[in-house]
Amino acid sequence: MTGQRRAVDRDRSPAADADPTPPPTAATAFLGGPDGNAAYADAIDRARDVLLESFATAEGPYAGTDHGALRERLADLEVVPDDGSSIEDALETVADDVLADSVRVHDPGCVAHLHCPPTVPALAAELLLSGTNQSMDSFDQAPAASVLEERVVDACCDLFDYPTGADGVFTGGGTESNFLGLLLARDWYCERRFDRDVQTEGLGPEAVSDLRLLCSDAAHFTAEQAAHHLGLGEDAVVSVPTDGDRRIDLEALDATLERLEADGRHPFAIVATAGTTDFGSIDPLAALADRAADRDLWLHVDAAYGGACAISDRLRPKLEGIDRADSIAVDFHKLFYQPISCGAFLLRDGDRYRHLERNAAYLNPERDDAAGVPNLVSKSTRTTRRFDALKPFVTFNALGRTGVADCVEYVCELADAVADEIRADPALELCCDPELSAVVFRYRPDDESGSGPDSSSTAAAVDRVNRAIRDELLADGEAILARTEVDGTAALKLTLLNPRTTLSDLRGVLEAVVDRGEALETDREVIDSA
Ligand SMILES: *Cc1c(COP(=O)(O)O)cnc(C)c1O
């Protein structure tokens, strides 16, 4: 610019009269000026009061309202009114129509899913990360946040004993982390075996028809989903049977690998599970790492659930061999007690991120890479991304590693204790010894002789009564149990995550199950028609 141009008198420029005026809402509806900041403090205080009030007045884990009634009621809500009323009114509507019919994840009767009560420090962190709204896709949108995420990822790599050079990124959860692991596995394998750069050239015919990935029959459905999304198709997933402890059967795995190779297929990855969603079972990771090394396959460990064992000196040996995995998925929004969403993907050899490399002129030009500027967008399948790494950082600093480990250890002990209760109750059948904090069991109808369902009509009765127990407890808002199937027959599941839940709370849940089961049995019609 020349000095002359800088000297332009802006007050007299024609545009001065046409200065756009900020809308009146801007003053109080956005953080920044004193009015906006005061409005923020007021709104957050109100939201907090509404939340605590809803917790204080609620009873049990759920009000029990069914989806039809909720659709009907919420159909009356105006979503985009022309004129707003006030934050007060808006929050009151939320309190009445949403919070009142939300699941109370902190209630001891809420034991269905890997759906945790969040830690208080993490909730404080949520406030900071949403208030500052940093976006992790470029350094100039998240300077300290980018560097802190790098530090948190490094600490996670250390937790799993990964070597120097490991890398990773925060994700929206296990689904995304598993996808990322299998994406890199696929592209790494195609480069090595077929000399093909999938990022630019796409999949070759040999990949489309012959790539196979192996996992146990207890693996999470996201392995199949990823195969679909990766253009391999769900048929590319070869399911290997599990043993009595619901861990991948190694002999069956070896036989499957040999058969696939003899058929000219290309097994490229093994997905091991450290903490299956139903049973918490952990595949033999060291033995799987041996197989992967022998055959030059990628080992991805889905530790969405069981990864939390790494925090505890006592539980950590369960993950032996995980440090040899090529990649790991770990969820913080499950057994690490972080609010949704919060997960991480970890990569043993960070150089393999080259398969995802991407530079955009507007976001992360190559010259930034040369200067060492953090480039997290090239490690993720997302662009705009939340600063979720702040939540475990604040939680670990507030509670300490041992504080979190105590909670994880406690819920695993609780699972063993409740399994003992189930074993001791003739009306109940334990389906599998708990490995972590999930307990799968069934109500056993009276006319059963005690050895599990042995005829198809008995099995059908077991199905009906167990499904009805789960449905009724939810509809009455008494307890939220999960339903699943074990070897083709319906079962119930308790997933224990809440460190404030006691064995006595859980005895109450089991009693409710047995009471319902008995009532349903006397009312045969319900069972027969369900
Ligand atoms: C929960 C879970 C997933 C899916 O993770 P999200 O965080 O729900 O995306 C994958 N694998 C296992 C073993 C899980 O428990």
Coordinates of C-alpha atoms and ligand atoms in Angstrom, one line a residue:
M1 CA 0.0 0.0 0.0
T2 CA 1.1 3.5 -0.7
G3 CA 1.2 6.3 1.8
Q4 CA -1.3 8.1 -0.3
R5 CA -3.9 5.4 -0.2
R6 CA -3.5 5.0 3.5
A7 CA -4.4 8.7 3.9
V8 CA -7.9 8.2 2.5
D9 CA -10.3 9.9 4.9
R10 CA -12.7 7.1 5.8
D11 CA -15.2 9.4 7.6
R12 CA -15.8 11.1 4.3
S13 CA -16.0 8.0 2.2
P14 CA -19.4 7.4 0.7
A15 CA -19.7 4.1 2.6
A16 CA -19.8 5.9 6.0
D17 CA -23.4 6.7 5.8
A18 CA -24.3 3.1 4.9
D19 CA -22.5 1.4 7.9
P20 CA -24.4 -1.7 8.7
T21 CA -25.8 -1.5 12.2
P22 CA -25.4 -4.7 14.3
P23 CA -28.8 -6.2 15.1
P24 CA -30.0 -5.4 18.6
T25 CA -29.9 -9.1 19.5
A26 CA -26.1 -9.1 19.0
A27 CA -25.5 -7.1 22.2
T28 CA -26.9 -9.7 24.5
A29 CA -27.0 -12.9 22.5
F30 CA -23.3 -13.3 22.0
L31 CA -20.3 -13.3 24.3
G32 CA -18.0 -10.3 23.9
G33 CA -19.3 -7.0 25.1
P34 CA -20.2 -6.4 28.7
D35 CA -24.0 -6.9 27.9
G36 CA -23.3 -10.2 26.2
N37 CA -21.0 -11.4 29.0
A38 CA -23.6 -10.5 31.6
A39 CA -26.3 -12.3 29.5
Y40 CA -24.0 -15.3 29.3
A41 CA -23.5 -15.5 33.1
D42 CA -27.3 -15.2 33.5
A43 CA -28.1 -17.8 30.9
I44 CA -25.6 -20.3 32.3
D45 CA -26.8 -19.7 35.8
R46 CA -30.4 -20.3 34.7
A47 CA -29.5 -23.4 32.7
R48 CA -27.7 -24.8 35.7
D49 CA -30.6 -24.1 38.0
V50 CA -33.0 -25.8 35.5
L51 CA -30.8 -28.8 35.4
L52 CA -30.3 -29.2 39.1
E53 CA -34.0 -28.6 39.7
S54 CA -34.8 -31.3 37.2
F55 CA -32.4 -33.7 39.0
A56 CA -33.9 -32.8 42.4
T57 CA -37.5 -33.4 41.4
A58 CA -37.1 -36.5 39.3
E59 CA -37.6 -40.0 40.6
G60 CA -35.9 -43.0 39.1
P61 CA -34.0 -43.3 35.9
Y62 CA -36.8 -42.3 33.5
A63 CA -40.4 -41.0 33.6
G64 CA -41.4 -43.9 31.3
T65 CA -43.1 -41.8 28.6
D66 CA -43.3 -43.8 25.4
H67 CA -42.3 -42.5 22.0
G68 CA -45.8 -41.9 20.7
A69 CA -46.7 -39.7 23.6
L70 CA -43.5 -37.7 23.2
R71 CA -44.0 -37.2 19.5
E72 CA -47.5 -36.0 20.2
R73 CA -46.4 -33.6 22.9
L74 CA -43.4 -32.2 21.1
A75 CA -45.4 -31.8 17.9
D76 CA -46.9 -28.7 19.5
L77 CA -43.5 -27.0 20.0
E78 CA -42.7 -24.2 17.8
V79 CA -39.1 -24.7 16.5
V80 CA -38.5 -21.5 14.5
P81 CA -40.9 -18.9 15.8
D82 CA -40.6 -15.5 14.0
D83 CA -40.1 -13.7 17.2
G84 CA -38.3 -15.0 20.2
S85 CA -39.5 -14.7 23.8
S86 CA -36.7 -15.0 26.3
I87 CA -34.1 -17.4 27.4
E88 CA -36.1 -17.9 30.5
D89 CA -39.1 -19.1 28.5
A90 CA -37.0 -21.2 26.2
L91 CA -35.3 -23.0 29.1
E92 CA -38.6 -23.5 30.8
T93 CA -39.9 -25.3 27.7
V94 CA -36.8 -27.4 27.7
A95 CA -37.2 -28.3 31.3
D96 CA -40.8 -29.3 30.9
D97 CA -40.7 -31.0 27.6
V98 CA -37.2 -32.4 27.3
L99 CA -35.4 -32.7 30.6
A100 CA -38.4 -34.2 32.3
D101 CA -38.4 -37.0 29.8
S102 CA -34.7 -37.5 29.6
V103 CA -32.9 -40.6 30.8
R104 CA -31.1 -39.8 34.1
V105 CA -27.7 -41.3 33.5
H106 CA -26.6 -40.8 37.1
D107 CA -29.5 -42.9 38.5
P108 CA -28.4 -46.3 39.9
G109 CA -31.3 -47.8 37.9
C110 CA -29.8 -46.6 34.6
V111 CA -27.7 -49.6 33.8
A112 CA -28.4 -50.4 30.1
H113 CA -25.6 -49.1 27.9
L114 CA -22.1 -47.9 27.9
H115 CA -23.6 -44.5 28.7
C116 CA -21.9 -42.9 31.6
P117 CA -22.6 -40.3 34.2
P118 CA -20.1 -37.6 33.3
T119 CA -17.6 -36.3 35.8
V120 CA -18.2 -32.8 37.2
P121 CA -14.8 -31.5 36.1
A122 CA -15.5 -32.6 32.5
L123 CA -18.8 -30.7 32.6
A124 CA -16.9 -27.6 33.7
A125 CA -14.5 -28.2 30.8
E126 CA -17.5 -28.5 28.4
L127 CA -18.5 -24.9 29.4
L128 CA -15.0 -23.6 28.5
L129 CA -14.6 -25.4 25.2
S130 CA -18.1 -24.4 24.0
G131 CA -17.8 -20.9 25.2
T132 CA -14.5 -20.4 23.4
N133 CA -15.6 -22.5 20.5
Q134 CA -12.1 -23.4 19.3
S135 CA -12.0 -25.5 16.1
M136 CA -9.3 -28.1 15.8
D137 CA -9.0 -28.0 12.0
S138 CA -6.4 -25.3 11.9
F139 CA -3.9 -23.8 14.3
D140 CA -5.3 -20.3 13.7
Q141 CA -8.7 -21.4 15.0
A142 CA -7.3 -23.2 18.0
P143 CA -3.7 -22.3 19.0
A144 CA -3.3 -23.6 22.5
A145 CA -6.1 -26.1 22.0
S146 CA -4.2 -27.7 19.1
V147 CA -1.0 -28.0 21.2
L148 CA -2.9 -29.3 24.2
E149 CA -4.7 -31.9 22.1
E150 CA -1.2 -33.0 20.9
R151 CA -0.1 -33.3 24.6
V152 CA -3.2 -35.3 25.6
V153 CA -2.8 -37.6 22.6
D154 CA 0.9 -38.1 23.6
A155 CA -0.3 -39.0 27.2
C156 CA -2.8 -41.5 25.8
C157 CA 0.0 -43.1 23.7
D158 CA 2.0 -43.3 26.9
L159 CA -0.9 -45.0 28.7
F160 CA -0.9 -47.7 26.1
D161 CA 2.9 -48.0 26.1
Y162 CA 3.2 -46.8 22.5
P163 CA 6.7 -45.9 21.3
T164 CA 8.0 -42.5 20.4
G165 CA 6.6 -41.5 17.0
A166 CA 3.1 -42.6 17.8
D167 CA 0.4 -40.2 17.0
G168 CA -3.4 -39.8 17.1
V169 CA -6.4 -37.5 17.3
F170 CA -9.6 -37.0 19.2
T171 CA -12.7 -38.4 17.6
G172 CA -16.4 -38.5 18.1
G173 CA -16.1 -42.0 19.4
G174 CA -15.4 -45.6 18.6
T175 CA -17.3 -45.6 15.3
E176 CA -15.1 -42.9 13.9
S177 CA -11.9 -44.3 15.5
N178 CA -12.6 -47.8 14.1
F179 CA -13.3 -46.3 10.7
L180 CA -10.1 -44.4 10.8
G181 CA -8.0 -47.4 11.8
L182 CA -9.5 -49.6 9.0
L183 CA -9.1 -46.8 6.5
L184 CA -5.4 -46.5 7.2
A185 CA -5.1 -50.3 7.3
R186 CA -6.7 -50.6 3.9
D187 CA -4.6 -47.9 2.3
W188 CA -1.4 -49.1 4.0
Y189 CA -2.0 -52.7 2.8
C190 CA -2.9 -51.6 -0.8
E191 CA 0.3 -49.6 -1.0
R192 CA 2.5 -52.6 0.2
R193 CA 0.8 -55.4 -1.7
F194 CA -0.6 -53.8 -4.8
D195 CA 1.7 -50.7 -5.1
R196 CA -1.5 -48.7 -5.2
D197 CA -2.1 -45.2 -3.8
V198 CA -5.8 -45.5 -2.8
Q199 CA -6.0 -41.9 -1.8
T200 CA -5.5 -40.8 -5.4
E201 CA -6.3 -43.8 -7.5
G202 CA -9.1 -45.4 -5.6
L203 CA -9.5 -49.1 -4.9
G204 CA -8.2 -51.5 -7.5
P205 CA -10.2 -54.6 -8.6
E206 CA -8.1 -56.9 -6.4
A207 CA -9.0 -54.8 -3.3
V208 CA -12.7 -54.7 -4.1
S209 CA -12.9 -58.5 -4.5
D210 CA -10.3 -59.9 -2.3
L211 CA -9.6 -57.7 0.8
R212 CA -10.8 -59.4 4.0
L213 CA -10.8 -58.2 7.6
L214 CA -11.2 -60.6 10.5
C215 CA -12.9 -60.1 13.9
S216 CA -14.7 -62.2 16.4
D217 CA -18.4 -62.8 16.3
A218 CA -18.6 -60.6 19.4
A219 CA -17.0 -57.6 17.7
H220 CA -18.9 -54.3 17.4
F221 CA -21.0 -53.8 14.3
T222 CA -18.9 -50.8 13.3
A223 CA -16.3 -53.2 11.9
E224 CA -18.9 -54.2 9.3
Q225 CA -20.1 -50.7 8.9
A226 CA -16.5 -49.5 8.2
A227 CA -16.1 -52.2 5.6
H228 CA -19.2 -50.9 3.9
H229 CA -18.1 -47.3 4.1
L230 CA -14.6 -48.2 2.8
G231 CA -16.0 -49.7 -0.4
L232 CA -15.1 -53.3 0.6
G233 CA -18.7 -54.3 1.5
E234 CA -19.8 -56.1 4.7
D235 CA -19.0 -59.4 3.1
A236 CA -15.4 -58.5 3.4
V237 CA -15.7 -59.0 7.2
V238 CA -15.0 -62.6 8.2
S239 CA -16.4 -63.4 11.6
V240 CA -14.4 -65.8 13.7
P241 CA -16.2 -67.8 16.5
T242 CA -15.5 -67.0 20.1
D243 CA -14.6 -69.4 23.0
G244 CA -16.6 -69.9 26.1
D245 CA -15.3 -66.6 27.5
R246 CA -16.5 -64.8 24.4
R247 CA -12.9 -64.1 23.2
I248 CA -11.8 -64.8 19.7
D249 CA -11.0 -68.5 19.2
L250 CA -7.3 -68.6 18.1
E251 CA -7.5 -72.0 16.5
A252 CA -10.5 -70.9 14.4
L253 CA -8.7 -67.7 13.5
D254 CA -5.6 -69.6 12.3
A255 CA -7.8 -71.9 10.2
T256 CA -9.7 -69.0 8.8
L257 CA -6.5 -67.2 7.8
E258 CA -5.2 -70.3 6.1
R259 CA -8.4 -70.9 4.3
L260 CA -8.6 -67.3 3.0
E261 CA -5.0 -67.4 1.8
A262 CA -5.5 -70.7 0.1
D263 CA -8.5 -69.1 -1.7
G264 CA -6.4 -66.3 -2.9
R265 CA -8.0 -63.7 -0.6
H266 CA -6.1 -60.9 1.0
P267 CA -6.7 -60.7 4.8
F268 CA -5.4 -57.2 5.6
A269 CA -6.5 -56.5 9.1
I270 CA -7.5 -58.2 12.4
V271 CA -9.9 -56.2 14.5
A272 CA -9.4 -57.3 18.1
T273 CA -11.9 -56.2 20.8
A274 CA -10.7 -55.1 24.2
G275 CA -14.0 -55.0 26.0
T276 CA -16.9 -56.4 23.8
T277 CA -20.0 -54.3 24.2
D278 CA -22.1 -57.2 25.6
F279 CA -19.7 -59.2 27.6
G280 CA -16.7 -56.9 28.2
S281 CA -14.5 -59.8 27.0
I282 CA -11.0 -59.0 25.9
D283 CA -9.5 -60.9 22.9
P284 CA -6.0 -62.3 23.5
L285 CA -4.1 -59.2 22.3
A286 CA -0.6 -60.6 22.5
A287 CA -1.4 -63.7 20.5
L288 CA -3.2 -61.6 17.9
A289 CA -0.2 -59.3 17.7
D290 CA 1.9 -62.4 16.9
R291 CA -0.5 -63.4 14.1
A292 CA -0.5 -59.9 12.6
A293 CA 3.3 -59.7 12.7
D294 CA 3.8 -63.2 11.2
R295 CA 1.5 -62.4 8.2
D296 CA 2.2 -58.7 7.9
L297 CA -1.4 -57.7 8.7
W298 CA -2.7 -54.6 10.5
L299 CA -3.9 -55.1 14.0
H300 CA -6.5 -52.6 15.1
V301 CA -7.7 -52.9 18.7
D302 CA -11.2 -51.7 19.4
A303 CA -10.7 -50.6 23.1
A304 CA -13.7 -48.3 23.1
Y305 CA -14.9 -49.9 26.3
G306 CA -11.9 -51.7 27.8
G307 CA -9.3 -49.1 27.1
A308 CA -10.1 -47.6 30.5
C309 CA -8.2 -50.5 32.1
A310 CA -5.0 -48.7 31.0
I311 CA -5.5 -46.1 33.7
S312 CA -5.5 -48.7 36.5
D313 CA -2.4 -50.6 37.7
R314 CA -4.7 -53.4 38.8
L315 CA -6.6 -53.7 35.5
R316 CA -3.9 -52.8 33.1
P317 CA -2.5 -56.4 32.7
K318 CA -5.8 -57.3 31.0
L319 CA -4.6 -55.3 28.0
E320 CA -1.3 -57.1 27.7
G321 CA 0.0 -56.8 24.1
I322 CA -2.0 -53.7 23.2
D323 CA 1.2 -51.8 22.7
R324 CA 1.9 -53.9 19.7
A325 CA -1.4 -52.9 17.9
D326 CA -1.0 -50.8 14.8
S327 CA -3.9 -48.7 16.0
I328 CA -6.2 -48.3 19.0
A329 CA -9.7 -46.9 19.4
V330 CA -10.5 -45.7 22.9
D331 CA -13.6 -43.9 24.1
F332 CA -13.6 -41.4 26.8
H333 CA -17.3 -41.1 26.9
K334 CA -17.7 -44.6 28.3
L335 CA -15.7 -46.0 31.1
F336 CA -13.6 -42.8 31.3
Y337 CA -16.7 -40.8 32.4
Q338 CA -16.5 -38.0 29.9
P339 CA -19.6 -36.3 28.5
I340 CA -20.5 -37.2 24.9
S341 CA -18.7 -37.0 22.6
C342 CA -15.1 -37.8 23.4
G343 CA -13.0 -40.6 21.9
A344 CA -9.5 -41.0 20.6
F345 CA -7.8 -42.8 17.8
L346 CA -4.1 -43.8 18.4
L347 CA -1.6 -44.8 15.7
R348 CA 1.5 -46.7 16.7
D349 CA 3.6 -45.4 13.8
G350 CA 2.5 -41.8 13.1
D351 CA 4.2 -41.8 9.7
R352 CA 1.4 -43.9 8.4
Y353 CA -0.8 -40.8 8.6
R354 CA 0.7 -40.0 5.2
H355 CA -2.2 -41.9 3.7
L356 CA -4.6 -39.2 4.9
E357 CA -2.4 -36.2 4.2
R358 CA -4.3 -33.2 2.9
N359 CA -3.4 -29.6 2.5
A360 CA -5.8 -26.9 1.7
A361 CA -4.6 -23.4 0.7
Y362 CA -7.1 -21.7 3.0
L363 CA -6.5 -24.0 6.0
N364 CA -3.2 -25.7 6.3
P365 CA -0.9 -24.9 3.4
E366 CA 2.2 -27.1 3.0
R367 CA 4.6 -24.4 4.1
D368 CA 2.9 -24.6 7.6
D369 CA 3.8 -28.3 7.7
A370 CA 7.4 -27.4 6.9
A371 CA 7.4 -24.9 9.8
G372 CA 6.0 -27.5 12.2
V373 CA 2.6 -25.8 12.7
P374 CA 0.2 -28.3 14.2
N375 CA -1.9 -29.9 11.5
L376 CA -4.6 -31.9 13.1
V377 CA -7.1 -31.8 10.1
S378 CA -4.7 -34.3 8.3
K379 CA -5.1 -36.8 11.2
S380 CA -8.9 -36.8 11.2
T381 CA -11.7 -37.7 8.8
R382 CA -13.4 -34.5 10.1
T383 CA -12.8 -30.9 9.3
T384 CA -14.5 -28.7 11.9
R385 CA -13.9 -30.5 15.2
R386 CA -14.6 -29.8 18.9
F387 CA -11.8 -29.4 21.5
D388 CA -13.0 -32.5 23.4
A389 CA -9.4 -33.2 24.6
L390 CA -9.9 -30.5 27.2
K391 CA -12.4 -32.7 29.1
P392 CA -10.1 -35.6 30.0
F393 CA -7.3 -33.1 30.7
V394 CA -9.4 -31.3 33.3
T395 CA -10.8 -34.5 34.7
F396 CA -7.4 -36.1 35.1
N397 CA -6.0 -32.9 36.6
A398 CA -8.9 -32.6 39.0
L399 CA -9.2 -36.3 40.1
G400 CA -5.7 -37.6 39.3
R401 CA -5.0 -40.8 37.5
T402 CA -5.7 -42.8 40.6
G403 CA -9.0 -41.0 41.2
V404 CA -10.3 -42.1 37.9
A405 CA -8.7 -45.6 38.3
D406 CA -10.6 -46.1 41.6
C407 CA -13.9 -45.6 39.8
V408 CA -13.1 -48.0 37.0
E409 CA -11.8 -50.6 39.5
Y410 CA -14.9 -50.2 41.7
V411 CA -17.5 -50.8 38.9
C412 CA -15.6 -53.9 37.8
E413 CA -15.7 -55.2 41.4
L414 CA -19.4 -54.3 41.5
A415 CA -19.9 -56.4 38.4
D416 CA -18.3 -59.4 40.0
A417 CA -20.4 -58.9 43.2
V418 CA -23.7 -58.7 41.2
A419 CA -22.7 -61.8 39.2
D420 CA -22.4 -63.7 42.5
E421 CA -25.9 -62.5 43.4
I422 CA -27.2 -63.8 40.1
R423 CA -25.5 -67.1 40.4
A424 CA -27.0 -67.6 43.8
D425 CA -30.6 -66.8 42.6
P426 CA -32.4 -69.8 41.1
A427 CA -34.7 -67.5 39.2
L428 CA -31.8 -66.0 37.3
E429 CA -29.1 -67.4 35.0
L430 CA -25.7 -65.8 34.5
C431 CA -24.7 -66.0 30.8
C432 CA -21.0 -65.2 31.1
D433 CA -18.5 -64.4 33.9
P434 CA -18.0 -60.6 33.8
E435 CA -14.6 -59.5 32.6
L436 CA -15.1 -55.7 33.0
S437 CA -18.4 -54.1 34.2
A438 CA -21.1 -55.7 32.0
V439 CA -23.2 -58.5 33.3
V440 CA -25.3 -60.5 31.0
F441 CA -28.0 -62.7 32.5
R442 CA -31.6 -64.0 32.1
Y443 CA -34.7 -64.5 34.1
R444 CA -35.4 -68.2 34.2
P445 CA -39.1 -69.1 33.9
D446 CA -40.3 -71.5 36.6
D447 CA -41.0 -74.4 34.3
E448 CA -37.4 -74.6 33.3
S449 CA -35.4 -77.4 34.9
G450 CA -32.4 -75.2 35.6
S451 CA -30.1 -76.2 32.7
G452 CA -31.0 -73.3 30.3
P453 CA -33.4 -73.4 27.4
D454 CA -33.4 -76.9 25.9
S455 CA -36.4 -77.0 23.7
S456 CA -37.5 -74.4 21.2
S457 CA -40.8 -73.7 23.0
T458 CA -38.9 -73.1 26.2
A459 CA -36.5 -70.9 24.4
A460 CA -39.4 -68.9 23.0
A461 CA -40.9 -68.5 26.5
V462 CA -37.5 -67.3 27.8
D463 CA -37.3 -64.8 24.9
R464 CA -40.8 -63.5 25.6
V465 CA -40.5 -63.1 29.3
N466 CA -37.1 -61.5 29.2
R467 CA -38.1 -59.0 26.5
A468 CA -41.3 -58.2 28.4
I469 CA -39.3 -57.6 31.7
R470 CA -37.1 -55.1 30.0
D471 CA -39.9 -53.3 28.2
E472 CA -42.1 -53.1 31.4
L473 CA -39.3 -51.8 33.5
L474 CA -38.6 -49.1 31.0
A475 CA -42.2 -48.2 30.5
D476 CA -42.7 -47.8 34.3
G477 CA -39.4 -45.9 34.5
E478 CA -38.3 -48.2 37.2
A479 CA -35.0 -49.4 35.7
I480 CA -33.3 -49.2 32.3
L481 CA -31.8 -52.5 31.5
A482 CA -30.2 -53.5 28.1
R483 CA -31.5 -56.3 26.0
T484 CA -29.3 -58.5 23.9
E485 CA -29.2 -62.1 22.6
V486 CA -26.8 -64.8 23.7
D487 CA -26.6 -67.8 21.4
G488 CA -29.8 -66.8 19.8
T489 CA -31.8 -66.4 23.0
A490 CA -32.9 -63.2 24.6
A491 CA -30.9 -61.9 27.6
L492 CA -30.7 -58.9 29.9
K493 CA -27.7 -56.8 30.6
L494 CA -26.4 -54.5 33.3
T495 CA -23.7 -52.2 32.2
L496 CA -22.2 -50.8 35.4
L497 CA -20.4 -47.4 35.0
N498 CA -21.7 -45.4 37.9
P499 CA -19.2 -45.3 40.8
R500 CA -21.9 -44.1 43.1
T501 CA -24.1 -47.2 42.6
T502 CA -24.0 -49.7 45.4
L503 CA -24.5 -53.5 45.5
S504 CA -27.7 -52.8 47.4
D505 CA -29.0 -50.6 44.6
L506 CA -28.4 -53.5 42.2
R507 CA -30.1 -56.0 44.4
G508 CA -33.1 -53.8 44.0
V509 CA -32.8 -54.0 40.2
L510 CA -32.5 -57.8 40.3
E511 CA -35.5 -58.0 42.6
A512 CA -37.5 -55.9 40.2
V513 CA -36.5 -58.2 37.4
V514 CA -37.6 -61.3 39.3
D515 CA -40.8 -59.7 40.5
R516 CA -41.7 -58.8 36.9
G517 CA -40.7 -62.2 35.6
E518 CA -43.0 -63.9 38.2
A519 CA -45.9 -61.6 37.5
L520 CA -45.5 -62.2 33.8
E521 CA -45.5 -65.9 34.3
T522 CA -48.7 -65.9 36.2
D523 CA -50.2 -63.8 33.4
R524 CA -49.4 -66.4 30.8
E525 CA -51.4 -64.5 28.2
V526 CA -48.9 -61.8 28.2
I527 CA -46.0 -64.2 27.7
D528 CA -47.8 -66.2 25.0
S529 CA -48.9 -63.1 23.0
A530 CA -45.9 -60.8 23.4
Ligands
LIG1 C1 -19.4 -48.1 21.9 C2 -18.6 -49.0 21.1 C3 -18.3 -48.7 19.8 C4 -18.9 -47.5 19.1 O1 -18.4 -46.3 19.6 P1 -19.2 -44.9 19.6 O2 -18.4 -44.1 20.6 O3 -20.6 -45.2 20.0 O4 -19.1 -44.4 18.3 C5 -17.4 -49.5 19.1 N1 -16.9 -50.6 19.7 C6 -17.1 -50.9 20.9 C7 -16.5 -52.2 21.5 C8 -18.0 -50.2 21.7 O5 -18.3 -50.5 22.9

